[in-house]
PDB file of C-alpha atoms in Angstrom:
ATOM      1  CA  UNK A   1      -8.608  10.399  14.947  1.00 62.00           C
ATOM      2  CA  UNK A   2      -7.116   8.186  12.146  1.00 74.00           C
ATOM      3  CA  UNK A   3      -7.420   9.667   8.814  1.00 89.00           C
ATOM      4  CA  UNK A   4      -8.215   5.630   7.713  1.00 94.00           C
ATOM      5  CA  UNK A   5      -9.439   3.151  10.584  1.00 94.00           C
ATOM      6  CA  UNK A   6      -9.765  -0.742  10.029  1.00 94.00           C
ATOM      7  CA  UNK A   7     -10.157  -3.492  12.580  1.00 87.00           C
ATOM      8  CA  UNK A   8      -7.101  -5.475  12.445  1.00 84.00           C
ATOM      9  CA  UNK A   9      -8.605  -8.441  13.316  1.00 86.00           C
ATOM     10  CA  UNK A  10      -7.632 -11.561  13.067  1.00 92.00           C
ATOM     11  CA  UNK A  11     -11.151 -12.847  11.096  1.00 95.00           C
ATOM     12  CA  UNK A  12     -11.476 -16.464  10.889  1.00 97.00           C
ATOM     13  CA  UNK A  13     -14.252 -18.015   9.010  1.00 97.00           C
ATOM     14  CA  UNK A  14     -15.118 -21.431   7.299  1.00 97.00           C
ATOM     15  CA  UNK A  15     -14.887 -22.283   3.843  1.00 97.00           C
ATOM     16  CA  UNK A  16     -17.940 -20.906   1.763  1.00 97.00           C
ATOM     17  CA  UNK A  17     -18.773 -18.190   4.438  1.00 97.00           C
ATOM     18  CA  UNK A  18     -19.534 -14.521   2.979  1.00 97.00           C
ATOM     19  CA  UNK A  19     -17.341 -12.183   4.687  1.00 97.00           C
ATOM     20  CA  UNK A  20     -17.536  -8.279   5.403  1.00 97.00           C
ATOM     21  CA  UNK A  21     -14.373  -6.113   5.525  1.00 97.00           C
ATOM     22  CA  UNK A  22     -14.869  -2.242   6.357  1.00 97.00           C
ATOM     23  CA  UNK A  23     -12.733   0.051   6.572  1.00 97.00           C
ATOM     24  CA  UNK A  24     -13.946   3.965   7.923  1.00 97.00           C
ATOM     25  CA  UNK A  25     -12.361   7.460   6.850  1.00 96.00           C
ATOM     26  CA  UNK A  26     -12.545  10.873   8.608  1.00 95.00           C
ATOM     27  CA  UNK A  27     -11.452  13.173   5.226  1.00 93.00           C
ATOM     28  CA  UNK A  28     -14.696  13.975   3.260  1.00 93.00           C
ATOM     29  CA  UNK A  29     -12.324  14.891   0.207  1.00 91.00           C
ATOM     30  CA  UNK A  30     -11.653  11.572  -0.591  1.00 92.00           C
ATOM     31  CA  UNK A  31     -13.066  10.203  -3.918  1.00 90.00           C
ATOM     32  CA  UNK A  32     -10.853   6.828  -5.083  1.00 91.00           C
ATOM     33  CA  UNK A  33     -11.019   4.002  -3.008  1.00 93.00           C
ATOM     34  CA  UNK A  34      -9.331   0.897  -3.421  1.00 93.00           C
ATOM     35  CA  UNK A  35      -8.951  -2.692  -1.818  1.00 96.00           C
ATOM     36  CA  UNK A  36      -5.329  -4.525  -2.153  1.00 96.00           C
ATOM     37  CA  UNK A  37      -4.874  -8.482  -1.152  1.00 97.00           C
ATOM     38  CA  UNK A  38      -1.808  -9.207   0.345  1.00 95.00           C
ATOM     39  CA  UNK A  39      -0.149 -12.484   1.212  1.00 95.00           C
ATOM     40  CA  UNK A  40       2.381 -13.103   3.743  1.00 90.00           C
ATOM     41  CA  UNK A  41       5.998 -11.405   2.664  1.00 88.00           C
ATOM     42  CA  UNK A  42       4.333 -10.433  -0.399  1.00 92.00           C
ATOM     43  CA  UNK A  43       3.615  -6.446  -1.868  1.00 94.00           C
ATOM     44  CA  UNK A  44      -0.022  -5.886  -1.617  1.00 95.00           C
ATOM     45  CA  UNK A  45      -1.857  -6.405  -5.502  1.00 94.00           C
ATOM     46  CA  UNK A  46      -5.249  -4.173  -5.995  1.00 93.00           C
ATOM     47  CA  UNK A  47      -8.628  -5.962  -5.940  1.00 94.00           C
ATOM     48  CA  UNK A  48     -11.261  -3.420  -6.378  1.00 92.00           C
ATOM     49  CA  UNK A  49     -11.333  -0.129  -7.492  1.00 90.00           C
ATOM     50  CA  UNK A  50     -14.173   2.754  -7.275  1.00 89.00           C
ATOM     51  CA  UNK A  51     -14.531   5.935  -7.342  1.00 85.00           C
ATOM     52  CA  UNK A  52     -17.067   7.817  -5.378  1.00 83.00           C
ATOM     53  CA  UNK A  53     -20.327   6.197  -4.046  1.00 84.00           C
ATOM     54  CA  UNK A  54     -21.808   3.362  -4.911  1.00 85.00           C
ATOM     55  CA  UNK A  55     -21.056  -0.612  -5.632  1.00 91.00           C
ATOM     56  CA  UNK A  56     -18.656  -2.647  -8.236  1.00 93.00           C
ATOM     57  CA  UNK A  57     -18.741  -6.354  -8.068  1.00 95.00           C
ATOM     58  CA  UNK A  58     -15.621  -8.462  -9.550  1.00 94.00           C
ATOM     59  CA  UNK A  59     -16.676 -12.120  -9.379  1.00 96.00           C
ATOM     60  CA  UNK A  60     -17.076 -13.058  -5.746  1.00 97.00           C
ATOM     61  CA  UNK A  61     -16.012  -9.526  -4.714  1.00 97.00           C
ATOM     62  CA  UNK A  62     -17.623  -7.054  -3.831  1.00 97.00           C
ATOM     63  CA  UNK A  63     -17.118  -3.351  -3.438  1.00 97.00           C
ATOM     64  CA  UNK A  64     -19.442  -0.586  -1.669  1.00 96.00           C
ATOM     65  CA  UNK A  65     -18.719   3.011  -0.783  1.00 96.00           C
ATOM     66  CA  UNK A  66     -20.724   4.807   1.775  1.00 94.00           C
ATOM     67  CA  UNK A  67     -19.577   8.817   1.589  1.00 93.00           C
ATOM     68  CA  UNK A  68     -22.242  10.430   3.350  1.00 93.00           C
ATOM     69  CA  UNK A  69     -21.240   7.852   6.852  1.00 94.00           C
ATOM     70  CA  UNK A  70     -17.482   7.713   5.363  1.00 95.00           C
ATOM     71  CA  UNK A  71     -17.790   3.702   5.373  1.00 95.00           C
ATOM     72  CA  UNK A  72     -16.455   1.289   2.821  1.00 97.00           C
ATOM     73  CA  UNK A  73     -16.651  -2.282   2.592  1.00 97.00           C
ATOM     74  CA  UNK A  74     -15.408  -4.895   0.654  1.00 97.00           C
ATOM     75  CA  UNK A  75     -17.754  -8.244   0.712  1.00 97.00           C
ATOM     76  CA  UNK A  76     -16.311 -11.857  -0.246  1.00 98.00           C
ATOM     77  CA  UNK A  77     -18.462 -14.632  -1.367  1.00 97.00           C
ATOM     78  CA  UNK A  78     -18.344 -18.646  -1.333  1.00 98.00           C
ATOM     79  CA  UNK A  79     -14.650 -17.621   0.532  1.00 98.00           C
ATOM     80  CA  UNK A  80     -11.870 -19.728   0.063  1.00 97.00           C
ATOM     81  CA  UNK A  81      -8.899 -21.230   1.764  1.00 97.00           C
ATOM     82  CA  UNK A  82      -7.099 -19.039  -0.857  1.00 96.00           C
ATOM     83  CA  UNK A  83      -8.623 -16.231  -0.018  1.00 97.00           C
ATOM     84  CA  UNK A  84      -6.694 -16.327   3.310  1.00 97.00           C
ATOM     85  CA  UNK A  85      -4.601 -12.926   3.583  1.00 96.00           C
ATOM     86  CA  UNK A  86      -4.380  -9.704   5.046  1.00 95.00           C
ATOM     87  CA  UNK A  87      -6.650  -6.884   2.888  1.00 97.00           C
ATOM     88  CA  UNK A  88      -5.863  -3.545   2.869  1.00 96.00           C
ATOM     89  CA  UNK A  89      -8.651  -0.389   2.079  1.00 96.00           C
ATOM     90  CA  UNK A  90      -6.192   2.634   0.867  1.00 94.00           C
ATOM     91  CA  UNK A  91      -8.000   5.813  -0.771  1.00 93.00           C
ATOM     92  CA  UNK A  92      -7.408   9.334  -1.550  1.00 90.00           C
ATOM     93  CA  UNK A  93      -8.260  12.286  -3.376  1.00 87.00           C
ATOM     94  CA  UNK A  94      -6.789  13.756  -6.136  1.00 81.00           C
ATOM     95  CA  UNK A  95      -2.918  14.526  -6.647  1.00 81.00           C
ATOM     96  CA  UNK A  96      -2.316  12.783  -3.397  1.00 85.00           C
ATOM     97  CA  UNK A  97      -0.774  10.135  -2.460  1.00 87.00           C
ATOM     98  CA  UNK A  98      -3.081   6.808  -0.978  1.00 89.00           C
ATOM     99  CA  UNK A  99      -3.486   6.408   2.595  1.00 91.00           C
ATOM    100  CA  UNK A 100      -3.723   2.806   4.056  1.00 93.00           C
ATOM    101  CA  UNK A 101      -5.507   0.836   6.491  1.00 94.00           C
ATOM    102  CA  UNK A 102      -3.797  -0.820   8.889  1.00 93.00           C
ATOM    103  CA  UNK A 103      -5.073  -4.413   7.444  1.00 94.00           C
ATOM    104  CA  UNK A 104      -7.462  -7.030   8.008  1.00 95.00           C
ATOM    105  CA  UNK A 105      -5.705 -10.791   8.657  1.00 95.00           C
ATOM    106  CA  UNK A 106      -8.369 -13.001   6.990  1.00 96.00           C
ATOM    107  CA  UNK A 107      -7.767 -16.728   7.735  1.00 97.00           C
ATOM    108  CA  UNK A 108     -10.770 -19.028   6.090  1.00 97.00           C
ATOM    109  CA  UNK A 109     -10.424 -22.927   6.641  1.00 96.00           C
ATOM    110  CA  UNK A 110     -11.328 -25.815   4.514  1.00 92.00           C
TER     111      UNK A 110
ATOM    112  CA  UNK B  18       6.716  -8.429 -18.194  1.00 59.00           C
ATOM    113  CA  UNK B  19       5.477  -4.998 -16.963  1.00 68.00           C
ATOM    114  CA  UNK B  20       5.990  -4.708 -13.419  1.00 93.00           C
ATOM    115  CA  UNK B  21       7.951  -2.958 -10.246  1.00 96.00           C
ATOM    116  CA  UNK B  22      11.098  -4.625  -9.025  1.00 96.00           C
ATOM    117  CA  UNK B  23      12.828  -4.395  -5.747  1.00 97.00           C
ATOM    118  CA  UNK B  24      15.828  -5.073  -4.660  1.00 95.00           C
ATOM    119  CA  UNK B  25      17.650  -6.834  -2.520  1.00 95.00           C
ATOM    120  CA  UNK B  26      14.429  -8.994  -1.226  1.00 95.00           C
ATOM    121  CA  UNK B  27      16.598  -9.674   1.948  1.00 95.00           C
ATOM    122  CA  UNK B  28      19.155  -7.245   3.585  1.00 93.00           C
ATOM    123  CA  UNK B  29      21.139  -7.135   6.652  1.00 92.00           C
ATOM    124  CA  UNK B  30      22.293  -3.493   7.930  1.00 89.00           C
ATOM    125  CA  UNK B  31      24.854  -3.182  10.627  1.00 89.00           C
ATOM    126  CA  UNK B  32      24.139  -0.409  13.204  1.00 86.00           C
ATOM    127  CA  UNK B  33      25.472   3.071  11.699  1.00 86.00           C
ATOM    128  CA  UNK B  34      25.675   2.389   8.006  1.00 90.00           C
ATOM    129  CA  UNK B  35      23.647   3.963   5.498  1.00 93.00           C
ATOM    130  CA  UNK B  36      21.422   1.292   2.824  1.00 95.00           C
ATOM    131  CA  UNK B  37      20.082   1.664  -0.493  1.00 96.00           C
ATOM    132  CA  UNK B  38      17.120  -0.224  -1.575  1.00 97.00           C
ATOM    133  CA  UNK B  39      16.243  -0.203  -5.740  1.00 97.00           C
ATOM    134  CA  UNK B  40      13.345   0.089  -6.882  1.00 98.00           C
ATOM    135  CA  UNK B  41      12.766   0.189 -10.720  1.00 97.00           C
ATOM    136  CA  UNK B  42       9.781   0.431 -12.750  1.00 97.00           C
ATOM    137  CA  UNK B  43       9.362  -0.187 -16.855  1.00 95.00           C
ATOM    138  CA  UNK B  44       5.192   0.551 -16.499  1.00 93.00           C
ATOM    139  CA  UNK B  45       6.013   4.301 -17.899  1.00 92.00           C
ATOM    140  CA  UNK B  46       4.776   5.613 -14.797  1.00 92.00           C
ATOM    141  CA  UNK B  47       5.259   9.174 -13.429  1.00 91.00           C
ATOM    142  CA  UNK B  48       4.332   9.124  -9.951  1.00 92.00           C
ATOM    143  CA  UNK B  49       6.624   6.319  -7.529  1.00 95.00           C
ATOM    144  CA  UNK B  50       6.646   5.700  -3.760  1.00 95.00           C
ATOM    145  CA  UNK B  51       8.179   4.322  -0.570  1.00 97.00           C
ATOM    146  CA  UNK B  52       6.307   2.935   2.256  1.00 97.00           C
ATOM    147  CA  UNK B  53       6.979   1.203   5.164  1.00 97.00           C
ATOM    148  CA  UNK B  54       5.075  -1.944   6.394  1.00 95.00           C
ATOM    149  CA  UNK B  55       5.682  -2.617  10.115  1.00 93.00           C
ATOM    150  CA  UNK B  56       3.166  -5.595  11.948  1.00 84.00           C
ATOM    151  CA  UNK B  57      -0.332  -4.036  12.947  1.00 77.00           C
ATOM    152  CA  UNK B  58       0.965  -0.748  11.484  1.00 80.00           C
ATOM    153  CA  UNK B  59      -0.396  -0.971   7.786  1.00 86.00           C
ATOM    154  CA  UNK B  60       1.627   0.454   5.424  1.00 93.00           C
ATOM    155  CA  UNK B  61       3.164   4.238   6.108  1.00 94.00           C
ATOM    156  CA  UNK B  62       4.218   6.463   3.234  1.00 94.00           C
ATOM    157  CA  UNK B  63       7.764   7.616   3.396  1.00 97.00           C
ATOM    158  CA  UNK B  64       8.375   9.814   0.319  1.00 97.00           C
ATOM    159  CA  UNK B  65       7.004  10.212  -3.078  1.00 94.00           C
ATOM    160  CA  UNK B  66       7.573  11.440  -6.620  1.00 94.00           C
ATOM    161  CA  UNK B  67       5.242  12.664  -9.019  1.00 91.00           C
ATOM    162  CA  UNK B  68       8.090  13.413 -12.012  1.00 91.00           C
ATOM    163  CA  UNK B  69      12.011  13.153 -12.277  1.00 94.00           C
ATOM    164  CA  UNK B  70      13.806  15.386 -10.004  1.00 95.00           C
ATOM    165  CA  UNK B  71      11.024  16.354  -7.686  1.00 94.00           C
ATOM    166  CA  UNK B  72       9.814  14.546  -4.355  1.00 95.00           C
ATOM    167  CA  UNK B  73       7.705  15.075  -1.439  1.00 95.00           C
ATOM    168  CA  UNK B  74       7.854  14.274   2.279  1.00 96.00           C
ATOM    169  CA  UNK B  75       5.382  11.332   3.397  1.00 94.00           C
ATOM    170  CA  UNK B  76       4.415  10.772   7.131  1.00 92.00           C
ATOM    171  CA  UNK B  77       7.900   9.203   8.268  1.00 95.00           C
ATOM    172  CA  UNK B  78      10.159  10.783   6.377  1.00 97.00           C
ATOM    173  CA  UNK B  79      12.476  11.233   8.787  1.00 96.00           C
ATOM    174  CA  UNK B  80      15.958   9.180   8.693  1.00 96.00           C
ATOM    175  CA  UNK B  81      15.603   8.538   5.050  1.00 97.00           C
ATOM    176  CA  UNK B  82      16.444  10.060   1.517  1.00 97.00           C
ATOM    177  CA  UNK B  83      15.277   9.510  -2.020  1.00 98.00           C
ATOM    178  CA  UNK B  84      16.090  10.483  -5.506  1.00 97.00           C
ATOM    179  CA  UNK B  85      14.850  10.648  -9.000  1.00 97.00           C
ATOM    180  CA  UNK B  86      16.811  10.888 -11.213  1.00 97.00           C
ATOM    181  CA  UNK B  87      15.298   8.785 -14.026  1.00 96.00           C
ATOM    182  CA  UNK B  88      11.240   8.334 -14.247  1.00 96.00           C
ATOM    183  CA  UNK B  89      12.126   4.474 -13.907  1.00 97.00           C
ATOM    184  CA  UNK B  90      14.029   4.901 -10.660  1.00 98.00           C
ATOM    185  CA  UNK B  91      13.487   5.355  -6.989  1.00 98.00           C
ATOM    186  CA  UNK B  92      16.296   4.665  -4.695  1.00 98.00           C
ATOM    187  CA  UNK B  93      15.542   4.760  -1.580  1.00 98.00           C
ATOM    188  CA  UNK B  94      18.273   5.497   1.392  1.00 97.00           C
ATOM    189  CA  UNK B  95      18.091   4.465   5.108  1.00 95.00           C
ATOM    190  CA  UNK B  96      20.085   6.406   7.197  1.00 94.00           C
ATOM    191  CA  UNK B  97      21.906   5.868  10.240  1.00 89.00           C
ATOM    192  CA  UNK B  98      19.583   8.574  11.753  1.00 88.00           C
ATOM    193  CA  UNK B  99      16.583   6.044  11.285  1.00 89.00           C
ATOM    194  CA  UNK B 100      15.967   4.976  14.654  1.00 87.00           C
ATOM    195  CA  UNK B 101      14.471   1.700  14.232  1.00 90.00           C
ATOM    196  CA  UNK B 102      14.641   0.885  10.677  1.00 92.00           C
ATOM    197  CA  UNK B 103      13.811  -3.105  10.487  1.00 94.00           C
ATOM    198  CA  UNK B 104      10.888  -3.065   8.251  1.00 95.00           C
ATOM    199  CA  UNK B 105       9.153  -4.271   5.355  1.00 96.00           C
ATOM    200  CA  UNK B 106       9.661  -1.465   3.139  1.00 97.00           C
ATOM    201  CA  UNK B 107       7.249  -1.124  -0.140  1.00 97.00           C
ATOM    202  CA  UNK B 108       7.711   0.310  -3.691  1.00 97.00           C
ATOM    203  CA  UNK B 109       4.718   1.198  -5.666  1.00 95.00           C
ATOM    204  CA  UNK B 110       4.080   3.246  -8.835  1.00 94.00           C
ATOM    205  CA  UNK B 111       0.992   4.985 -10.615  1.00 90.00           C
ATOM    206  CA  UNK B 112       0.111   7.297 -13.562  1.00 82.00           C
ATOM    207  CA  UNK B 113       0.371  11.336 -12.344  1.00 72.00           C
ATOM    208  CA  UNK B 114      -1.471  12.353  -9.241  1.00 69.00           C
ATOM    209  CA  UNK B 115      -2.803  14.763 -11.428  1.00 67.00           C
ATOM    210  CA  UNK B 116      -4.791  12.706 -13.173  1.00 63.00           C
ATOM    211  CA  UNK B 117      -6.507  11.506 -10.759  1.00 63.00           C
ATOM    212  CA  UNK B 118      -7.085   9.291  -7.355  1.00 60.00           C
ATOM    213  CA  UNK B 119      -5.137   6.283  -9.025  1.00 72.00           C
ATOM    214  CA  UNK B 120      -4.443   2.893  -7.817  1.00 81.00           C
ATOM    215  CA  UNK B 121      -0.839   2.209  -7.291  1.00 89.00           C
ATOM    216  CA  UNK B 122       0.960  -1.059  -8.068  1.00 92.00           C
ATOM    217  CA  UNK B 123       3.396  -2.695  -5.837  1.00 95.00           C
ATOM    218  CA  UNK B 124       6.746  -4.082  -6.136  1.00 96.00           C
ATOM    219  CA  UNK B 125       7.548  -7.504  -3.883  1.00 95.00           C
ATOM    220  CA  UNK B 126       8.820  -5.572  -1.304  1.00 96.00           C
ATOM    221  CA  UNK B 127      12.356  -5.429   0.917  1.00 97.00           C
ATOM    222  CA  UNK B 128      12.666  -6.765   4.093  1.00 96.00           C
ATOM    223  CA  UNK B 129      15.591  -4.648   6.273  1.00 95.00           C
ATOM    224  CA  UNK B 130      16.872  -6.132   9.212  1.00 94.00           C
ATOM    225  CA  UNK B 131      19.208  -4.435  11.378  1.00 89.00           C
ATOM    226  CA  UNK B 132      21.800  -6.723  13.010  1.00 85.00           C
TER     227      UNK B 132
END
């Protein structure tokens, strides 16, 4: 088993749809969890950001962290054609490196 | 401007021959890394550094060499023992592991292409 497992999609969804990225872990160390945006031939830039449990919203984003079923998800309101890119969950515990997802291709049209 | 930069963004590597990508940082970061981004692969870590003149083995390590010789630097070598070494390879750097689970910041990335 995958120490980080995300479906690769590809998720399409109209314009002003709320969409639901997950991403599930095996290690029951980690504590940081993150969510990067990248675009195509870009480096990946960080979204969201928590640590431990719980939720953290950033405008339409929104984070949640499920340790006791090792489940996080990352939720996207009113999307937008802009919002079209592949996301990546990485996480970790500490004084180690992040571990990735594989990515989730995220096409939404206007 | 703050920031991780990588380069060449492009580069061509004949079969055989060793290539150095750069990647420099001027966020006063201690910890830098190297992964490789291949399609439906995600990204795979190759080495790290938590401080000048020390480095760990990621996942792939294999094929590939690194140094530190300045907190600001992390060259990055492929080898001519990398089997298949067209990739999009991926800089990133981050305040010490130590201090916690800390998100990393990324540099724009090299694409290698071996011709």
């Amino acid at each position: 088993q995958k120490e980080v497992e995300q479906d690769p999609g590809p998720l399409s969804v109209p314009e002003g749809a709320i969409v639901s990225l997950n991403c599930t872990y095996s290690n029951s160390a980690f504590q940081y969890f993150m969510w990067y945006r990248q675009y195509s031939r870009k480096g990946p830039e960080l979204l969201m950001y928590t640590y431990s449990s719980g939720n953290k919203e950033d405008g339409r984003f929104t984070a949640q962290v499920d340790k006791s079923s090792k489940y996080i998800s990352l939720f996207i309101r009113d999307s937008q054609p802009s919002d079209s890119a592949t996301y990546l969950c990485a996480m970790n515990q500490a004084g180690t490196a992040l571990i990735f997802g594989k990515g989730t291709t995220l096409s939404v049209s206007s | 401007d703050g920031g991780i930069t990588q380069s060449p963004k492009y580069l061509f590597r004949k079969e055989g021959q060793n290539v150095t990508l750069s990647c420099e940082q001027n966020l006063n970061h201690d910890a830098m890394y190297w992964y490789r981004q291949d399609p439906g692969q995600g990204l795979r870590l190759i080495y790290y550094s938590q401080i000048v003149n020390d480095f760990q083995k990621g996942d792939i390590a294999e094929g590939y060499s690194v140094s530190r010789e300045k907190k600001e630097s992390f060259p990055l070598t492929v080898t001519s023992a990398q089997k298949n070494p067209t990739a999009f390879y991926l800089c990133a750097s981050s305040i010490a592991l130590s201090r916690g689970g800390t998100e990393a910041f990324f540099g724009q990335g090299t694409r290698l292409t071996v011709v």
